[in-house]
mmCIF file of C-alpha atoms in Angstrom:
data_model
loop_
_atom_site.group_PDB
_atom_site.id
_atom_site.type_symbol
_atom_site.label_atom_id
_atom_site.label_comp_id
_atom_site.label_asym_id
_atom_site.label_seq_id
_atom_site.Cartn_x
_atom_site.Cartn_y
_atom_site.Cartn_z
ATOM 1 C CA UNK A 1 -202.469 166.033 50.272
ATOM 2 C CA UNK A 2 -198.806 164.570 51.517
ATOM 3 C CA UNK A 3 -200.357 161.213 51.863
ATOM 4 C CA UNK A 4 -202.018 160.720 48.110
ATOM 5 C CA UNK A 5 -198.741 162.471 46.622
ATOM 6 C CA UNK A 6 -196.125 159.595 48.554
ATOM 7 C CA UNK A 7 -198.207 157.199 47.558
ATOM 8 C CA UNK A 8 -198.241 158.031 44.240
ATOM 9 C CA UNK A 9 -194.774 158.675 43.735
ATOM 10 C CA UNK A 10 -193.537 155.948 45.567
ATOM 11 C CA UNK A 11 -196.185 153.261 45.041
ATOM 12 C CA UNK A 12 -197.307 154.335 42.047
ATOM 13 C CA UNK A 13 -200.646 154.308 43.154
ATOM 14 C CA UNK A 14 -203.868 156.411 42.934
ATOM 15 C CA UNK A 15 -205.606 156.520 46.518
ATOM 16 C CA UNK A 16 -209.337 157.002 46.012
ATOM 17 C CA UNK A 17 -211.199 159.933 47.626
ATOM 18 C CA UNK A 18 -213.408 159.002 50.526
ATOM 19 C CA UNK A 19 -216.617 158.466 50.299
ATOM 20 C CA UNK A 20 -219.161 161.126 51.937
ATOM 21 C CA UNK A 21 -221.625 158.552 53.546
ATOM 22 C CA UNK A 22 -220.090 158.131 56.755
ATOM 23 C CA UNK A 23 -221.241 154.591 57.145
ATOM 24 C CA UNK A 24 -219.510 153.924 53.882
ATOM 25 C CA UNK A 25 -216.067 155.902 54.863
ATOM 26 C CA UNK A 26 -216.006 153.757 58.174
ATOM 27 C CA UNK A 27 -216.182 150.440 55.730
ATOM 28 C CA UNK A 28 -213.755 151.717 53.468
ATOM 29 C CA UNK A 29 -209.896 150.211 54.183
ATOM 30 C CA UNK A 30 -207.809 153.431 51.936
ATOM 31 C CA UNK A 31 -209.282 156.512 50.910
ATOM 32 C CA UNK A 32 -208.278 160.317 51.196
ATOM 33 C CA UNK A 33 -209.932 163.541 51.168
ATOM 34 C CA UNK A 34 -206.550 165.177 49.739
ATOM 35 C CA UNK A 35 -205.053 165.172 46.239
ATOM 36 C CA UNK A 36 -201.625 164.291 44.465
ATOM 37 C CA UNK A 37 -199.674 166.715 43.830
ATOM 38 C CA UNK A 38 -197.803 164.680 40.941
ATOM 39 C CA UNK A 39 -199.670 166.726 37.940
ATOM 40 C CA UNK A 40 -198.158 170.020 39.473
ATOM 41 C CA UNK A 41 -195.178 168.368 39.863
ATOM 42 C CA UNK A 42 -194.928 167.551 36.247
ATOM 43 C CA UNK A 43 -196.538 171.127 35.264
ATOM 44 C CA UNK A 44 -196.020 173.975 37.533
ATOM 45 C CA UNK A 45 -198.035 176.202 35.637
ATOM 46 C CA UNK A 46 -201.145 174.034 36.030
ATOM 47 C CA UNK A 47 -204.375 175.656 37.994
ATOM 48 C CA UNK A 48 -204.492 174.536 41.552
ATOM 49 C CA UNK A 49 -205.959 174.729 44.863
ATOM 50 C CA UNK A 50 -206.666 178.403 46.199
ATOM 51 C CA UNK A 51 -206.267 177.317 49.401
ATOM 52 C CA UNK A 52 -205.091 174.838 52.254
ATOM 53 C CA UNK A 53 -206.795 173.308 55.181
ATOM 54 C CA UNK A 54 -205.319 171.994 58.243
ATOM 55 C CA UNK A 55 -206.472 170.863 61.955
ATOM 56 C CA UNK A 56 -204.623 171.483 64.952
ATOM 57 C CA UNK A 57 -204.762 170.328 68.605
ATOM 58 C CA UNK A 58 -204.632 172.682 71.517
ATOM 59 C CA UNK A 59 -203.688 169.897 74.056
ATOM 60 C CA UNK A 60 -203.802 172.760 76.922
ATOM 61 C CA UNK A 61 -207.485 173.491 76.350
ATOM 62 C CA UNK A 62 -208.549 170.775 74.625
ATOM 63 C CA UNK A 63 -210.055 172.501 71.408
ATOM 64 C CA UNK A 64 -209.836 171.765 68.007
ATOM 65 C CA UNK A 65 -209.106 174.128 65.301
ATOM 66 C CA UNK A 66 -210.006 173.907 61.600
ATOM 67 C CA UNK A 67 -208.186 176.604 59.240
ATOM 68 C CA UNK A 68 -208.704 177.224 56.040
ATOM 69 C CA UNK A 69 -205.525 179.667 54.018
ATOM 70 C CA UNK A 70 -205.542 181.748 50.869
ATOM 71 C CA UNK A 71 -203.041 183.484 49.763
ATOM 72 C CA UNK A 72 -204.166 186.609 51.546
ATOM 73 C CA UNK A 73 -206.139 185.278 54.335
ATOM 74 C CA UNK A 74 -206.544 182.327 57.282
ATOM 75 C CA UNK A 75 -209.623 181.701 59.248
ATOM 76 C CA UNK A 76 -209.454 179.625 61.851
ATOM 77 C CA UNK A 77 -212.372 178.264 63.911
ATOM 78 C CA UNK A 78 -211.656 176.297 67.639
ATOM 79 C CA UNK A 79 -214.397 174.682 68.892
ATOM 80 C CA UNK A 80 -214.344 171.863 71.860
ATOM 81 C CA UNK A 81 -214.536 168.049 71.447
ATOM 82 C CA UNK A 82 -217.459 165.869 72.292
ATOM 83 C CA UNK A 83 -215.241 163.938 74.741
ATOM 84 C CA UNK A 84 -211.629 163.430 76.035
ATOM 85 C CA UNK A 85 -210.797 161.527 72.450
ATOM 86 C CA UNK A 86 -213.773 162.642 70.634
ATOM 87 C CA UNK A 87 -214.456 164.556 67.331
ATOM 88 C CA UNK A 88 -215.241 168.091 67.088
ATOM 89 C CA UNK A 89 -218.305 169.459 69.060
ATOM 90 C CA UNK A 90 -219.305 171.644 66.330
ATOM 91 C CA UNK A 91 -222.051 173.381 68.719
ATOM 92 C CA UNK A 92 -219.303 174.667 70.969
ATOM 93 C CA UNK A 93 -217.817 177.131 69.269
ATOM 94 C CA UNK A 94 -214.796 178.416 71.475
ATOM 95 C CA UNK A 95 -213.232 181.659 69.493
ATOM 96 C CA UNK A 96 -212.339 182.693 65.638
ATOM 97 C CA UNK A 97 -209.534 184.202 64.472
ATOM 98 C CA UNK A 98 -209.394 185.833 61.076
ATOM 99 C CA UNK A 99 -205.956 187.516 59.231
ATOM 100 C CA UNK A 100 -205.439 189.408 56.375
ATOM 101 C CA UNK A 101 -202.078 188.939 55.425
ATOM 102 C CA UNK A 102 -200.918 192.246 52.925
ATOM 103 C CA UNK A 103 -202.748 194.691 55.611
ATOM 104 C CA UNK A 104 -199.914 193.078 58.499
ATOM 105 C CA UNK A 105 -197.396 193.642 56.733
ATOM 106 C CA UNK A 106 -197.405 197.357 57.412
ATOM 107 C CA UNK A 107 -196.665 196.605 61.030
ATOM 108 C CA UNK A 108 -193.840 196.293 62.404
ATOM 109 C CA UNK A 109 -193.790 193.378 64.749
ATOM 110 C CA UNK A 110 -194.670 191.521 61.350
ATOM 111 C CA UNK A 111 -190.982 191.096 60.667
ATOM 112 C CA UNK A 112 -191.424 187.951 63.318
ATOM 113 C CA UNK A 113 -195.181 187.337 63.095
ATOM 114 C CA UNK A 114 -197.758 188.135 59.908
ATOM 115 C CA UNK A 115 -200.639 187.154 61.919
ATOM 116 C CA UNK A 116 -200.809 190.243 64.706
ATOM 117 C CA UNK A 117 -204.657 191.925 64.062
ATOM 118 C CA UNK A 118 -207.397 189.284 64.655
ATOM 119 C CA UNK A 119 -209.905 190.726 62.411
ATOM 120 C CA UNK A 120 -213.034 188.142 63.567
ATOM 121 C CA UNK A 121 -215.188 191.030 64.693
ATOM 122 C CA UNK A 122 -214.490 193.495 61.888
ATOM 123 C CA UNK A 123 -217.532 194.955 59.984
ATOM 124 C CA UNK A 124 -215.418 195.145 56.809
ATOM 125 C CA UNK A 125 -214.620 191.226 56.381
ATOM 126 C CA UNK A 126 -218.567 189.843 57.582
ATOM 127 C CA UNK A 127 -219.325 189.163 53.614
ATOM 128 C CA UNK A 128 -216.538 187.407 53.137
ATOM 129 C CA UNK A 129 -216.807 185.160 56.260
ATOM 130 C CA UNK A 130 -220.251 184.196 55.184
ATOM 131 C CA UNK A 131 -218.507 182.688 51.590
#
């Protein structure tokens, strides 16, 4: 969301969304999957996204992690790559992480780390993961 926001603020330019079709996307000069925050800056009470998405590379293992973060949870799926510089290999699941932040605040170690208890194998959260 940073890129479309900066383009909106600095250049007063709207960046269109990327096509869903992979070939059409490859033939597009400029697009984004993000959204400009300018409307939210103008009206802080505006209803906005309930989650944030991110990607991180583990340069040691070569895996890539894809996360979704809500006010109360973070879920990350770590997958292998299709090659040294390849994309995500979704069939090569390495591991998953699920943290429920409000539950973890009671742990003393949460003064420095609020992601202590990985709940991925907890029966209580299986239904939520299916969503």
